[in-house]
Amino acid sequence: MTPPLRFRALVQARDLPAVLDLMMRASDYVLLEDGQPPTTAAATSFFTDCVPGGDPAQSVKLGVMQDQRLVGIADMGFGYPKAMDAYIGLLLLDPSVRGQGIGQQTVAQLMAMARTRGATRMLITVLEANPRGHAFWQQMGFADEQRFPPAEGDPMRHNRQRMTRPLLPG
């Protein structure tokens, strides 16, 4: 039986080492996205990044705990691209827990948090080089909205697909 999950807010001063450790364990995705192994700077940016025009202090930095171990992290900002939007910036799971329903439970938690803040739509941007991620988000009810070419300065030259999902009242 899978141990129960617990969600908690992550705080840089306390959780930076655990976030870096998780990024090291989930380096398959970090390498896909950035082309280089996780660094302390990458873990720090998890805490400091936010949606354009947003405030990191207003973002959700969520930890997924199992048996006192950080097995997942999620980042969600608000008010971008529209005022009532919730934008998932990252959902990263330890490879040892993937395929166990933890991603779905984490998305359900994020949806509940977004509804509490009055969001009416959720968004995620998926790398086209990550077809398993795209399939996961489709399974979670997200639909393709807009394709973006590689961003200026992106060393990996990733095309990205923005996906959306309406948030109906709980």
PDB file of C-alpha atoms in Angstrom:
ATOM      1  CA  MET A   1       0.000   0.000   0.000  1.00  0.00           C
ATOM      2  CA  THR A   2       1.270   3.471  -0.906  1.00  0.00           C
ATOM      3  CA  PRO A   3       1.894   5.702   2.130  1.00  0.00           C
ATOM      4  CA  PRO A   4      -0.501   8.666   2.370  1.00  0.00           C
ATOM      5  CA  LEU A   5       0.445  11.997   0.859  1.00  0.00           C
ATOM      6  CA  ARG A   6       0.660  15.273   2.667  1.00  0.00           C
ATOM      7  CA  PHE A   7       0.849  18.666   0.987  1.00  0.00           C
ATOM      8  CA  ARG A   8       2.610  21.604   2.579  1.00  0.00           C
ATOM      9  CA  ALA A   9       3.865  25.037   1.636  1.00  0.00           C
ATOM     10  CA  LEU A  10       7.551  25.142   0.787  1.00  0.00           C
ATOM     11  CA  VAL A  11       9.755  27.921   2.147  1.00  0.00           C
ATOM     12  CA  GLN A  12      13.180  28.634   0.674  1.00  0.00           C
ATOM     13  CA  ALA A  13      14.971  29.078   4.014  1.00  0.00           C
ATOM     14  CA  ARG A  14      13.830  25.654   5.215  1.00  0.00           C
ATOM     15  CA  ASP A  15      13.281  23.636   2.049  1.00  0.00           C
ATOM     16  CA  LEU A  16      15.988  24.619  -0.460  1.00  0.00           C
ATOM     17  CA  PRO A  17      18.154  21.515   0.245  1.00  0.00           C
ATOM     18  CA  ALA A  18      15.154  19.176  -0.119  1.00  0.00           C
ATOM     19  CA  VAL A  19      14.064  20.850  -3.373  1.00  0.00           C
ATOM     20  CA  LEU A  20      17.583  20.510  -4.784  1.00  0.00           C
ATOM     21  CA  ASP A  21      17.666  16.849  -3.715  1.00  0.00           C
ATOM     22  CA  LEU A  22      14.341  16.221  -5.485  1.00  0.00           C
ATOM     23  CA  MET A  23      15.598  17.975  -8.613  1.00  0.00           C
ATOM     24  CA  MET A  24      18.655  15.701  -8.558  1.00  0.00           C
ATOM     25  CA  ARG A  25      16.433  12.614  -8.296  1.00  0.00           C
ATOM     26  CA  ALA A  26      14.191  13.968 -11.081  1.00  0.00           C
ATOM     27  CA  SER A  27      17.107  15.112 -13.201  1.00  0.00           C
ATOM     28  CA  ASP A  28      15.616  13.397 -16.264  1.00  0.00           C
ATOM     29  CA  TYR A  29      13.147  16.277 -16.609  1.00  0.00           C
ATOM     30  CA  VAL A  30      15.620  18.970 -15.566  1.00  0.00           C
ATOM     31  CA  LEU A  31      18.055  17.746 -18.230  1.00  0.00           C
ATOM     32  CA  LEU A  32      15.262  17.652 -20.824  1.00  0.00           C
ATOM     33  CA  GLU A  33      14.232  21.228 -20.033  1.00  0.00           C
ATOM     34  CA  ASP A  34      17.609  22.877 -19.398  1.00  0.00           C
ATOM     35  CA  GLY A  35      20.180  20.541 -20.936  1.00  0.00           C
ATOM     36  CA  GLN A  36      22.230  20.558 -17.738  1.00  0.00           C
ATOM     37  CA  PRO A  37      22.055  18.914 -14.314  1.00  0.00           C
ATOM     38  CA  PRO A  38      20.218  20.632 -11.463  1.00  0.00           C
ATOM     39  CA  THR A  39      22.105  23.282  -9.512  1.00  0.00           C
ATOM     40  CA  THR A  40      21.494  25.246  -6.347  1.00  0.00           C
ATOM     41  CA  ALA A  41      20.626  28.186  -8.614  1.00  0.00           C
ATOM     42  CA  ALA A  42      17.910  26.099 -10.297  1.00  0.00           C
ATOM     43  CA  ALA A  43      16.463  25.122  -6.924  1.00  0.00           C
ATOM     44  CA  THR A  44      16.583  28.752  -5.798  1.00  0.00           C
ATOM     45  CA  SER A  45      14.743  29.842  -8.940  1.00  0.00           C
ATOM     46  CA  PHE A  46      11.886  27.494  -8.006  1.00  0.00           C
ATOM     47  CA  PHE A  47      11.268  29.801  -5.044  1.00  0.00           C
ATOM     48  CA  THR A  48      11.912  33.120  -6.790  1.00  0.00           C
ATOM     49  CA  ASP A  49      10.328  32.645 -10.237  1.00  0.00           C
ATOM     50  CA  CYS A  50       6.755  33.668 -10.881  1.00  0.00           C
ATOM     51  CA  VAL A  51       4.385  34.449 -13.731  1.00  0.00           C
ATOM     52  CA  PRO A  52       5.070  37.642 -15.719  1.00  0.00           C
ATOM     53  CA  GLY A  53       3.993  40.630 -13.670  1.00  0.00           C
ATOM     54  CA  GLY A  54       3.436  38.396 -10.652  1.00  0.00           C
ATOM     55  CA  ASP A  55       4.739  38.365  -7.114  1.00  0.00           C
ATOM     56  CA  PRO A  56       6.616  35.266  -5.912  1.00  0.00           C
ATOM     57  CA  ALA A  57       5.137  35.839  -2.453  1.00  0.00           C
ATOM     58  CA  GLN A  58       1.641  35.367  -3.926  1.00  0.00           C
ATOM     59  CA  SER A  59       2.598  32.160  -5.754  1.00  0.00           C
ATOM     60  CA  VAL A  60       1.984  28.668  -4.433  1.00  0.00           C
ATOM     61  CA  LYS A  61       5.170  26.689  -3.781  1.00  0.00           C
ATOM     62  CA  LEU A  62       3.767  23.284  -2.870  1.00  0.00           C
ATOM     63  CA  GLY A  63       5.590  20.274  -1.488  1.00  0.00           C
ATOM     64  CA  VAL A  64       4.283  16.736  -1.870  1.00  0.00           C
ATOM     65  CA  MET A  65       5.380  14.697   1.136  1.00  0.00           C
ATOM     66  CA  GLN A  66       5.341  10.925   1.583  1.00  0.00           C
ATOM     67  CA  ASP A  67       6.781   9.431   4.772  1.00  0.00           C
ATOM     68  CA  GLN A  68       8.471  12.749   5.654  1.00  0.00           C
ATOM     69  CA  ARG A  69      10.237  12.747   2.257  1.00  0.00           C
ATOM     70  CA  LEU A  70       9.722  15.357  -0.437  1.00  0.00           C
ATOM     71  CA  VAL A  71       8.556  13.385  -3.498  1.00  0.00           C
ATOM     72  CA  GLY A  72       7.132  16.244  -5.552  1.00  0.00           C
ATOM     73  CA  ILE A  73       7.008  19.992  -5.982  1.00  0.00           C
ATOM     74  CA  ALA A  74       4.599  22.295  -7.738  1.00  0.00           C
ATOM     75  CA  ASP A  75       4.581  25.994  -8.501  1.00  0.00           C
ATOM     76  CA  MET A  76       1.457  27.968  -9.371  1.00  0.00           C
ATOM     77  CA  GLY A  77       1.074  31.685 -10.011  1.00  0.00           C
ATOM     78  CA  PHE A  78      -2.014  33.829 -10.395  1.00  0.00           C
ATOM     79  CA  GLY A  79      -3.272  36.590 -12.668  1.00  0.00           C
ATOM     80  CA  TYR A  80      -1.511  35.558 -15.872  1.00  0.00           C
ATOM     81  CA  PRO A  81      -2.257  35.814 -18.703  1.00  0.00           C
ATOM     82  CA  LYS A  82      -5.695  36.951 -17.482  1.00  0.00           C
ATOM     83  CA  ALA A  83      -6.730  38.229 -14.074  1.00  0.00           C
ATOM     84  CA  MET A  84      -8.708  35.108 -13.100  1.00  0.00           C
ATOM     85  CA  ASP A  85      -6.100  32.580 -14.299  1.00  0.00           C
ATOM     86  CA  ALA A  86      -3.974  30.163 -12.283  1.00  0.00           C
ATOM     87  CA  TYR A  87      -0.781  29.142 -14.111  1.00  0.00           C
ATOM     88  CA  ILE A  88       1.108  26.003 -13.136  1.00  0.00           C
ATOM     89  CA  GLY A  89       4.775  26.753 -13.677  1.00  0.00           C
ATOM     90  CA  LEU A  90       6.108  23.354 -12.636  1.00  0.00           C
ATOM     91  CA  LEU A  91       4.977  19.954 -11.442  1.00  0.00           C
ATOM     92  CA  LEU A  92       7.973  17.719 -10.756  1.00  0.00           C
ATOM     93  CA  LEU A  93       7.789  14.236  -9.235  1.00  0.00           C
ATOM     94  CA  ASP A  94      10.450  11.825  -8.060  1.00  0.00           C
ATOM     95  CA  PRO A  95      10.686   9.100 -10.741  1.00  0.00           C
ATOM     96  CA  SER A  96      10.183   6.437  -8.042  1.00  0.00           C
ATOM     97  CA  VAL A  97       6.607   7.644  -7.418  1.00  0.00           C
ATOM     98  CA  ARG A  98       5.511   8.395 -10.977  1.00  0.00           C
ATOM     99  CA  GLY A  99       2.582   6.346 -12.225  1.00  0.00           C
ATOM    100  CA  GLN A 100       1.076   5.957  -8.728  1.00  0.00           C
ATOM    101  CA  GLY A 101      -1.599   8.653  -8.986  1.00  0.00           C
ATOM    102  CA  ILE A 102       0.449  11.238  -7.090  1.00  0.00           C
ATOM    103  CA  GLY A 103       0.447  13.624 -10.057  1.00  0.00           C
ATOM    104  CA  GLN A 104      -3.350  13.464 -10.264  1.00  0.00           C
ATOM    105  CA  GLN A 105      -3.686  14.048  -6.515  1.00  0.00           C
ATOM    106  CA  THR A 106      -1.319  17.000  -6.713  1.00  0.00           C
ATOM    107  CA  VAL A 107      -3.238  18.557  -9.605  1.00  0.00           C
ATOM    108  CA  ALA A 108      -6.490  18.095  -7.644  1.00  0.00           C
ATOM    109  CA  GLN A 109      -4.868  19.923  -4.706  1.00  0.00           C
ATOM    110  CA  LEU A 110      -3.704  22.735  -7.004  1.00  0.00           C
ATOM    111  CA  MET A 111      -7.211  23.024  -8.478  1.00  0.00           C
ATOM    112  CA  ALA A 112      -8.728  23.332  -5.013  1.00  0.00           C
ATOM    113  CA  MET A 113      -6.189  26.017  -4.093  1.00  0.00           C
ATOM    114  CA  ALA A 114      -6.853  27.898  -7.343  1.00  0.00           C
ATOM    115  CA  ARG A 115     -10.621  27.812  -6.758  1.00  0.00           C
ATOM    116  CA  THR A 116     -10.083  29.172  -3.234  1.00  0.00           C
ATOM    117  CA  ARG A 117      -8.296  32.149  -4.790  1.00  0.00           C
ATOM    118  CA  GLY A 118     -11.130  32.717  -7.263  1.00  0.00           C
ATOM    119  CA  ALA A 119      -9.422  31.380 -10.396  1.00  0.00           C
ATOM    120  CA  THR A 120     -11.728  30.319 -13.215  1.00  0.00           C
ATOM    121  CA  ARG A 121      -9.110  28.785 -15.519  1.00  0.00           C
ATOM    122  CA  MET A 122      -5.864  26.842 -15.123  1.00  0.00           C
ATOM    123  CA  LEU A 123      -2.970  26.817 -17.572  1.00  0.00           C
ATOM    124  CA  ILE A 124       0.220  24.837 -18.046  1.00  0.00           C
ATOM    125  CA  THR A 125       2.895  25.031 -20.723  1.00  0.00           C
ATOM    126  CA  VAL A 126       4.331  21.691 -21.831  1.00  0.00           C
ATOM    127  CA  LEU A 127       7.533  21.089 -23.762  1.00  0.00           C
ATOM    128  CA  GLU A 128       6.798  19.435 -27.106  1.00  0.00           C
ATOM    129  CA  ALA A 129       9.809  17.230 -26.333  1.00  0.00           C
ATOM    130  CA  ASN A 130       7.797  15.779 -23.415  1.00  0.00           C
ATOM    131  CA  PRO A 131       4.961  13.739 -24.986  1.00  0.00           C
ATOM    132  CA  ARG A 132       4.320  11.819 -21.741  1.00  0.00           C
ATOM    133  CA  GLY A 133       3.805  15.126 -19.950  1.00  0.00           C
ATOM    134  CA  HIS A 134       1.430  16.295 -22.678  1.00  0.00           C
ATOM    135  CA  ALA A 135      -0.578  13.065 -22.389  1.00  0.00           C
ATOM    136  CA  PHE A 136      -0.757  13.464 -18.589  1.00  0.00           C
ATOM    137  CA  TRP A 137      -2.161  16.981 -18.841  1.00  0.00           C
ATOM    138  CA  GLN A 138      -4.696  15.871 -21.473  1.00  0.00           C
ATOM    139  CA  GLN A 139      -5.782  13.120 -19.076  1.00  0.00           C
ATOM    140  CA  MET A 140      -6.233  15.819 -16.420  1.00  0.00           C
ATOM    141  CA  GLY A 141      -8.688  17.678 -18.682  1.00  0.00           C
ATOM    142  CA  PHE A 142      -6.342  20.253 -20.209  1.00  0.00           C
ATOM    143  CA  ALA A 143      -6.622  21.065 -23.920  1.00  0.00           C
ATOM    144  CA  ASP A 144      -4.122  22.612 -26.308  1.00  0.00           C
ATOM    145  CA  GLU A 145      -4.558  26.365 -26.606  1.00  0.00           C
ATOM    146  CA  GLN A 146      -1.473  27.845 -28.249  1.00  0.00           C
ATOM    147  CA  ARG A 147       1.893  26.677 -29.571  1.00  0.00           C
ATOM    148  CA  PHE A 148       4.960  28.805 -28.894  1.00  0.00           C
ATOM    149  CA  PRO A 149       8.256  28.639 -30.813  1.00  0.00           C
ATOM    150  CA  PRO A 150      11.533  28.484 -28.877  1.00  0.00           C
ATOM    151  CA  ALA A 151      11.999  31.430 -26.550  1.00  0.00           C
ATOM    152  CA  GLU A 152      14.888  33.765 -27.204  1.00  0.00           C
ATOM    153  CA  GLY A 153      17.876  32.534 -25.234  1.00  0.00           C
ATOM    154  CA  ASP A 154      16.532  28.973 -24.821  1.00  0.00           C
ATOM    155  CA  PRO A 155      19.632  26.804 -25.353  1.00  0.00           C
ATOM    156  CA  MET A 156      17.473  23.713 -25.921  1.00  0.00           C
ATOM    157  CA  ARG A 157      15.292  25.452 -28.562  1.00  0.00           C
ATOM    158  CA  HIS A 158      12.073  23.953 -27.149  1.00  0.00           C
ATOM    159  CA  ASN A 159       8.725  24.446 -28.789  1.00  0.00           C
ATOM    160  CA  ARG A 160       6.063  24.761 -26.103  1.00  0.00           C
ATOM    161  CA  GLN A 161       2.359  23.999 -26.026  1.00  0.00           C
ATOM    162  CA  ARG A 162       0.155  26.012 -23.675  1.00  0.00           C
ATOM    163  CA  MET A 163      -2.789  24.010 -22.396  1.00  0.00           C
ATOM    164  CA  THR A 164      -5.854  25.245 -20.524  1.00  0.00           C
ATOM    165  CA  ARG A 165      -8.658  23.859 -18.441  1.00  0.00           C
ATOM    166  CA  PRO A 166     -11.731  25.644 -17.102  1.00  0.00           C
ATOM    167  CA  LEU A 167     -12.134  25.613 -13.337  1.00  0.00           C
ATOM    168  CA  LEU A 168     -15.720  25.018 -12.417  1.00  0.00           C
ATOM    169  CA  PRO A 169     -16.880  25.756  -8.875  1.00  0.00           C
ATOM    170  CA  GLY A 170     -15.985  22.881  -6.535  1.00  0.00           C
TER     171      GLY A 170
END
